[in-house]
Amino acid sequence: MPQVVRSRIAVLHGAHPATPLPRSFRSLADREAVEVLHRAARVLVASLPVLTDRLVEALYAQEPGYRAAIDSDRAEVWQEVHHSLRHNVGSLIQPREFRDAAHRTSRWIGEIRAEQGVPLDAVLHAFRMGGAMVWQDLVDETARRDPDDVRLLVHVAADVWNFVDEHCGIVADAYRQAERRLSWRRENQQRLMVAALLDGTARIADLCEAAAMLGLPEQGRYAVLAVASAPRGPQQQGPARPPLTLPAALSPGEDPSTAPGAAPLWHTSPDAAFAILRLTGEAGDPGELHAIADALDAPAGTRAGIGSPVDGLAALGDARRLAETALRACPASGGTVVLDEHLPDALVVSSPALGSALADRVLGPLDRLDPSDRDVILETLTAWLDADGSAQRAGARLYCHRNTVLNRLRRFEQLTGRCLTRPRDAVEVSLALAARRLLGT
């Protein structure tokens, strides 16, 4: 039925519907109803300022979503409402002349209200309030002029309300498009800000803005998690995603965009992905970093490193470099390294050239042996150091007698000239083994 009403009115205005209606639908009542509508609408156009005042007051009283905008700039809201009413009421009289302008106005209102953060429901409610007020004024004006003509408005009621619904749809579409643009812009600005913080290129003057944008305290305690990027196939496109997920409790911010359950703040580089971790425990407590490492949901073989804690957003560049060091200290087989618990390994990977030189100097003599023989000595040496110098525990780990362990250690000392009971030599041997394991020397 509404489609029939719209088509009949279109015919009366000279428009051409897609499917011509039978002549029996073009009744005299339709023409009379349109004439009644036009007379009342012309009176509304002449009194638009008063109608605008009433609608703005009604919005302030009945729609909480508009109160802040009206309190902030009442004159701007008044002009917006007046502009919309002028084009929409004009469309009732001259649809061809006003239709495009009315559509542009509705789209503009949807966009600007999205930018101002006025809820979409409030904007749609405002349009329906305006439609109801215009319709009531049309009825009142017709009743004042000739009460018998009010019954004729029934013939155009569906057309008027379909017009309101059409503009609600235009507003909603424009609002959602603007919302998507704003969301993309916010996400892009957030990505750029996170990248600048982790690169150490953010300006001190921008830290307050960064804190507000990311929902992070400027002077909080932080650490950075680094995850090695997974190999990507030739068909994969777009930025690499980290091969793990952080628990919701590790989401770093208090802002709704980073509240528990939201995605953490990631920055992806060609070699690794980095996440900002906000720390809430006491300074100097290593338990918090261990809890984070234990809570990571990572596939087998994933390599991850957690750097030492830092104070303040300004130090996130240092935190990233510490996380990269922890990642380099992670075994090739995978796992998570907390930097503060692997500082000797971190020393080795921080200076690969010196680490390789130390490994060659300390372990080089073993390379003259048969590879299988050499590997047995290195395995025994590693097990003995891991067992805190206990041949008994090392033998249990290697499934051999403690005397076998001691014999292999003595052979190592003979080949290298090192004495494992001398602290300096023990330290050098330990670092050399780490260099060979981590650097592949």
CSV table of C-alpha atoms in Angstrom, one decimal, residues 68 157 192 236 267 312 383 405 411 425:
chain,number,residue,atom,x,y,z
A,68,ALA,CA,25.7,18.2,25.1
A,157,ALA,CA,0.0,10.4,5.5
A,192,LEU,CA,51.5,5.2,14.0
A,236,GLN,CA,49.7,-14.5,1.9
A,267,HIS,CA,53.4,-3.3,16.1
A,312,GLY,CA,57.0,5.5,31.4
A,383,ALA,CA,74.5,-31.2,31.4
A,405,VAL,CA,80.9,-37.8,33.2
A,411,ARG,CA,89.2,-35.0,28.6
A,425,ASP,CA,87.4,-20.7,33.2
